[in-house]
XYZ file of C-alpha atoms in Angstrom:
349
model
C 10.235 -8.022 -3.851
C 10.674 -6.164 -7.290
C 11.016 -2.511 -7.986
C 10.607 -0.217 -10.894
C 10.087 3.643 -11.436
C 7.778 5.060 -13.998
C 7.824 8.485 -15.472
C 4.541 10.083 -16.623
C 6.717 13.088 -18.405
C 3.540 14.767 -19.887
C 2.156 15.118 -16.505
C 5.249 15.864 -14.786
C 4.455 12.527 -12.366
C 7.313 10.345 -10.866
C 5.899 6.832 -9.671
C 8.258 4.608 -8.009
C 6.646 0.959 -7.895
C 7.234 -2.088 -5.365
C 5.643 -5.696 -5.864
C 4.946 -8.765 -4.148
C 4.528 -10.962 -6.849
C 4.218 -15.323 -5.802
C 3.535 -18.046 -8.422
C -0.060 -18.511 -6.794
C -1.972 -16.178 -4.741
C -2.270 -12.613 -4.448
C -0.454 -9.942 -5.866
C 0.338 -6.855 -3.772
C 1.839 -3.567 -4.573
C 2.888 -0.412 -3.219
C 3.004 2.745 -5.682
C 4.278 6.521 -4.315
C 3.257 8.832 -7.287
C 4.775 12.939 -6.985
C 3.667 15.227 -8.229
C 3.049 19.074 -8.515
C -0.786 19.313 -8.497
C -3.706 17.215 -6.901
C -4.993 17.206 -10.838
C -2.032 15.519 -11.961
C -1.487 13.376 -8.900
C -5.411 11.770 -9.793
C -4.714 11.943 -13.611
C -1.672 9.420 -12.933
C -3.579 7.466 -10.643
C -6.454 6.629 -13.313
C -3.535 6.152 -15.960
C -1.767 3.830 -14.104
C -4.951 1.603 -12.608
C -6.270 1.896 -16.552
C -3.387 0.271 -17.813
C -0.576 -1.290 -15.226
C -3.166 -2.279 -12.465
C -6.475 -2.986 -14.100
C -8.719 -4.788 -11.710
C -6.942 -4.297 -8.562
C -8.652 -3.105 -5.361
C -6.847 -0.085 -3.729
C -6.998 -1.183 -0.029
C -5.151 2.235 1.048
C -4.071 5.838 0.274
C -2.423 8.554 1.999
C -2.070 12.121 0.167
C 0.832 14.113 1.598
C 0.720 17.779 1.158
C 1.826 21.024 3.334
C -1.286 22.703 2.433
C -3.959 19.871 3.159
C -7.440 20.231 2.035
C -10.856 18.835 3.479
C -9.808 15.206 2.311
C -10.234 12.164 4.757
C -6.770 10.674 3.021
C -4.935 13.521 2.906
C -2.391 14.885 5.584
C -0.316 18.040 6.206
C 3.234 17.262 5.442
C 4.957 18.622 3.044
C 6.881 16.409 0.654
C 10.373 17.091 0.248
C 12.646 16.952 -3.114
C 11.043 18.055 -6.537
C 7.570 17.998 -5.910
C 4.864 18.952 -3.475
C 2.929 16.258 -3.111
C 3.113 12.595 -2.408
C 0.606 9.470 -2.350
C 0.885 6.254 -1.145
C -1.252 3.825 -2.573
C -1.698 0.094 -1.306
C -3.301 -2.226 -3.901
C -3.721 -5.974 -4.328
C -5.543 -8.720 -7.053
C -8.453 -9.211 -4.869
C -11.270 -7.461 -2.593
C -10.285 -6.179 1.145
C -12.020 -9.653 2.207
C -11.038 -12.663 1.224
C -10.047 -16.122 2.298
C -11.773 -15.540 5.642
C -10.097 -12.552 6.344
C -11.229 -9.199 6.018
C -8.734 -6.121 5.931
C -9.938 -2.900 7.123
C -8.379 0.029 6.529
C -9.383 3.637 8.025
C -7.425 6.682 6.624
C -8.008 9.998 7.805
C -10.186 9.865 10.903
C -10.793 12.826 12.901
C -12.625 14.026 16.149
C -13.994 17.480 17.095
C -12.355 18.480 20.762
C -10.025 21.316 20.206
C -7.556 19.637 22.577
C -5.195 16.458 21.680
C -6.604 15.166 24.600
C -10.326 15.178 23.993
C -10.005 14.581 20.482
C -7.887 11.079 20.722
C -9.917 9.724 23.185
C -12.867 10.247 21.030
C -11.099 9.091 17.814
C -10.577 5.770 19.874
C -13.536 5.074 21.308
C -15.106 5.716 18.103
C -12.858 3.483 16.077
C -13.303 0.651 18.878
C -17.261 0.582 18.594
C -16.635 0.727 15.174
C -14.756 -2.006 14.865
C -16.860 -4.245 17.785
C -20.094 -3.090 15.314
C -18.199 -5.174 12.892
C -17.375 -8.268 14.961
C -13.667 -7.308 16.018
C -12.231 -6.622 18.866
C -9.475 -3.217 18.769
C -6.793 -5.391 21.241
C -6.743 -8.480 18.785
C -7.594 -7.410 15.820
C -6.029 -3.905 15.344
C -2.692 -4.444 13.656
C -1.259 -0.446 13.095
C -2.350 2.713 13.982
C -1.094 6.386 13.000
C -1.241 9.528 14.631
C -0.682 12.740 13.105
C -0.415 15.806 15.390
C -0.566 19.146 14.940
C 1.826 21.279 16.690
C 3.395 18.075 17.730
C 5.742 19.720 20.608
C 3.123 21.205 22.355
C -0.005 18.773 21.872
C 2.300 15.525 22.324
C 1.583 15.274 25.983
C -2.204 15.485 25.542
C -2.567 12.778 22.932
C -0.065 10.365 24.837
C -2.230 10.739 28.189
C -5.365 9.813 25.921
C -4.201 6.711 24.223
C -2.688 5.447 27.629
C -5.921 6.356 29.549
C -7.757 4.646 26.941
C -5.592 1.171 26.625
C -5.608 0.674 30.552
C -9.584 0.891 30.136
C -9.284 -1.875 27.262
C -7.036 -4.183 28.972
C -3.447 -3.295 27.357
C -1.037 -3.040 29.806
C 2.687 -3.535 29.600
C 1.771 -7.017 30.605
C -0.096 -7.900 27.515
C 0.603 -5.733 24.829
C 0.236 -2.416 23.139
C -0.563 -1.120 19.183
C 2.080 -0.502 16.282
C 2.193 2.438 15.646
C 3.662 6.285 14.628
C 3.036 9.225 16.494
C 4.291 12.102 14.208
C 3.788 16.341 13.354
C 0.968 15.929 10.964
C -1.512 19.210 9.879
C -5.057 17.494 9.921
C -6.970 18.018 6.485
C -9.889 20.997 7.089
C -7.864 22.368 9.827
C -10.791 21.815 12.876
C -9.147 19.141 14.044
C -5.083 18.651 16.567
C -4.997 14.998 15.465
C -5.742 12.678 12.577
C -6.124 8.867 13.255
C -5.140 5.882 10.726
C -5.941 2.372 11.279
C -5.590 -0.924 10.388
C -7.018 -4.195 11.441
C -7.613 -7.733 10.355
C -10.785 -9.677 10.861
C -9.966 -13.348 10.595
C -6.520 -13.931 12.114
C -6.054 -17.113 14.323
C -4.418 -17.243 17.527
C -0.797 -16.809 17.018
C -0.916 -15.017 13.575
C 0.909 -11.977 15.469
C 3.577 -11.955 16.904
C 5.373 -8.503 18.262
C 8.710 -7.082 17.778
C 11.396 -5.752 20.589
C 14.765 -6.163 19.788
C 15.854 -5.358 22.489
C 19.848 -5.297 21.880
C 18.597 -2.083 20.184
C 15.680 -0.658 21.865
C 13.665 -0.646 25.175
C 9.640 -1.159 25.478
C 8.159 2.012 25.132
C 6.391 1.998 28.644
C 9.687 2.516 30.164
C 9.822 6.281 29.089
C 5.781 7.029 29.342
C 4.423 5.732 26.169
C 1.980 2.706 25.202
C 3.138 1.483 21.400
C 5.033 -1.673 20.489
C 8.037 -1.202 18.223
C 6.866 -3.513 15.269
C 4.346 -6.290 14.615
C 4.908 -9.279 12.074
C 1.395 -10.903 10.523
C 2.077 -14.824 9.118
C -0.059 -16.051 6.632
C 0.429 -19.047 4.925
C 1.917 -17.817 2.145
C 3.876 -15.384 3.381
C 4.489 -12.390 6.395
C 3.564 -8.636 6.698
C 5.946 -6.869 8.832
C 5.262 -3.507 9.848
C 7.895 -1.098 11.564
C 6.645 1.548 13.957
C 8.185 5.305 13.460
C 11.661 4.686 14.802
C 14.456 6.869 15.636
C 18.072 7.115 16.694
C 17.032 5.924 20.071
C 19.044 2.885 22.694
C 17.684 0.520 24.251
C 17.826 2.459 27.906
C 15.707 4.792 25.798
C 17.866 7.536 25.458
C 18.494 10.050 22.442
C 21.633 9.407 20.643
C 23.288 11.830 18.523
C 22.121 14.862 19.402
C 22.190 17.216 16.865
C 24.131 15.002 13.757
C 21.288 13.969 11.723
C 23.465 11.737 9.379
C 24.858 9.828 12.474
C 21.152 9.520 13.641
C 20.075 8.276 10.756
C 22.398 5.547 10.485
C 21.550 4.871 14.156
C 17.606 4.260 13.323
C 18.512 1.978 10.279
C 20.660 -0.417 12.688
C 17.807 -0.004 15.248
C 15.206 -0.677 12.163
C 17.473 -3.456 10.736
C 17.498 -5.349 13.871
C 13.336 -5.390 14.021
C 13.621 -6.572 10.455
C 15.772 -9.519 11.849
C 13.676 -10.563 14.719
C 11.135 -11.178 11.910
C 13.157 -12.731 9.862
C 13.416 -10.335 7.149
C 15.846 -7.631 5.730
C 15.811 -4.561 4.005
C 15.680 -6.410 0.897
C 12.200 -7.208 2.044
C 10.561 -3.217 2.626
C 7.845 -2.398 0.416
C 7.801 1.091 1.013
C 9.120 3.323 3.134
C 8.347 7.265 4.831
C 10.978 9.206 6.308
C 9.844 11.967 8.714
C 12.634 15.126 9.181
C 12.135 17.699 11.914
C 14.596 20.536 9.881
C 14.125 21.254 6.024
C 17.724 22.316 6.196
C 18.573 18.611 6.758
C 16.832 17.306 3.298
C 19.690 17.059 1.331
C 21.594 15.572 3.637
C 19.080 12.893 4.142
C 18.699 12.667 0.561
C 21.679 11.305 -0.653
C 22.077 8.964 2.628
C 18.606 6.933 1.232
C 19.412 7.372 -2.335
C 22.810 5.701 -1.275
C 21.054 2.903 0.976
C 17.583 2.077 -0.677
C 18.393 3.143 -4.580
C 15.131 0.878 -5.610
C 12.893 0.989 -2.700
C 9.855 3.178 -2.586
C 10.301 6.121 0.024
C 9.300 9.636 0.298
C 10.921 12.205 2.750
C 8.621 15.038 4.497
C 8.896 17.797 6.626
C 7.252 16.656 10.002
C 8.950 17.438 13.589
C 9.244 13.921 15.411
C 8.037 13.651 19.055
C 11.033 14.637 20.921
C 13.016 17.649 19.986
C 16.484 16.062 19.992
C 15.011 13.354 17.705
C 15.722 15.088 14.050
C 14.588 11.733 11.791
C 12.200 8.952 12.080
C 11.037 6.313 9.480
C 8.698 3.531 9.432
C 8.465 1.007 7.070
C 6.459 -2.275 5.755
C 7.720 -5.149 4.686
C 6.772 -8.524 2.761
C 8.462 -12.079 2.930
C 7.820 -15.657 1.724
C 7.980 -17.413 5.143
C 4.611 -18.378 5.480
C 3.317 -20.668 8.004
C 1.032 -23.599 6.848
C -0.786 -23.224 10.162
C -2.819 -20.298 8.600
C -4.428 -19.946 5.646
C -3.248 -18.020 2.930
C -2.927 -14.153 2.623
């Protein structure tokens, strides 16, 4: 993985850059741009894909902004630092399908309902005959999923009923296995909506291309304390792995809150609990691509701050203001990561 940061200084635009480059195959990156305005924020994106990424297909964006607008990639959390808004872009040298597999990305899905409840059981159900309509299946082939709710201490309960409900109808139980995923404070764009739904899923993977991620030294399965996500998931190719970290927090593995109230110690908690996910798949934090940090007090930026500009000085992150699922919890991150241990089982990425 290589890293670089480039400064747009007549547009005011920070873009910090992260690359999985091989000898043969396809090229991936991951670019956060800042900025202050949604003008200069697309002015940078068509300078950089004009000149630094020519040709590439963006497979993903996600617009991060406290005052969200009527945009299906745009969400409700304000950026923290020197500017107000944030992107994430995913990009790669070829189309979303390729080499028998076809990547499919959904950003910014929303349901009418006026409840967290209502709305993320439709959002699931819609995305599931969505993605049978085009030949998958949501329990094989979904690899990630987001949630963003509004109002997160009050409509948590709602939404978590919902997905449950809606895996025990689908056949994921504790005894097969559940989604990666985040479930974080998130104002939907247009305001009509209590929850935004992101997605990803692969069309193509052979059996045993998955594999999920526990650790348990560090953590316990979700189920234990009411909720139906897996903690990670790691996708081999033969080429090389995807690993993608579920929002994770300064949590044990009995499931219990630790550090109440010390958001440096808590932080340092959810890297060791992050860290040993990372090892299960056989990678390090070498190996992140990107990552987004999610802070339930704005008082606790700069604190926060320094500890990642300290611990990930080249890595891609962002930092925003979004309250995490359980009021003790004061930090959560989730990450994605690339490495070279392919298996020659599969076919190439």
């Amino acid at each position: 993985m290589t890293w670089r940061k480039i400064i747009i200084d007549e547009l005011g635009v920070e873009a910090k850059v992260s690359a999985y480059i091989p000898k043969n195959g396809v090229a991936e990156y991951h670019l956060l741009i800042q900025a202050n305005s949604r003008e200069n924020i697309q002015k940078a994106r068509e300078f950089l894909l004009g000149t630094n990424f020519r040709g590439f297909t963006i497979s993903a964006t996600r617009l991060y902004s406290e005052t969200p607008v009527n945009i299906s990639d745009e969400i409700g959390q304000k950026p923290l630092g020197d500017y107000a808004l944030a992107e994430w872009l995913y990009l790669k040298n070829c189309p979303d399908t390729h080499n028998g597999y076809s990547h499919l990305w959904d950003i910014g899905m929303r349901a009418p309902g006026n409840n967290p409840l209502t709305e993320t059981k439709v959002l699931l159900e819609t995305y599931e005959q969505k993605l049978a309509t085009a030949g998958g299946e949501f329990s094989n082939d979904c690899i990630r999923t987001w949630f963003f709710v509004d109002d997160i201490d009050n409509n948590y309960a709602g939404f978590v009923k919902a997905r449950k409900d809606n895996f025990e109808a689908i056949g994921l139980t504790e005894k097969t296995h559940y989604i990666a995923s985040t479930g974080i404070c998130g104002k939907p764009a247009g305001h009509s909506s209590i929850v935004q739904m992101d997605a990803y899923s692969i069309l193509g993977l052979d059996e045993g291309q998955t594999k999920f991620l526990y650790a348990p030294s560090h953590l316990n399965p979700t189920y234990e304390y009411g909720v139906t996500f897996e903690r990670g998931v790691k996708v081999q190719y033969g080429d090389r792995s995807h690993i993608f970290i579920s929002g994770t927090a300064s949590i044990d593995n009995h499931g219990n809150v630790l550090f109440h109230g010390d958001v440096a110690s808590q932080t340092k908690r959810m890297w060791e609990n992050v860290d040993a996910l990372l090892l299960e798949a056989g990678a390090s934090f070498s190996d992140i691509a990107q990552i987004i940090v999610y802070i339930r007090n704005e008082s606790d930026w700069e604190t926060v701050a320094k500890l990642f500009e300290d611990k990930f000085p080249k890595t891609p992150y962002i930092i925003t203001h979004a309250a995490v699922c359980r009021p003790e919890w004061l930090i959560e991150m989730e990450c994605i990561a690339v490495t070279p241990d392919g298996d020659r089982r599969f076919r190439d990425f």
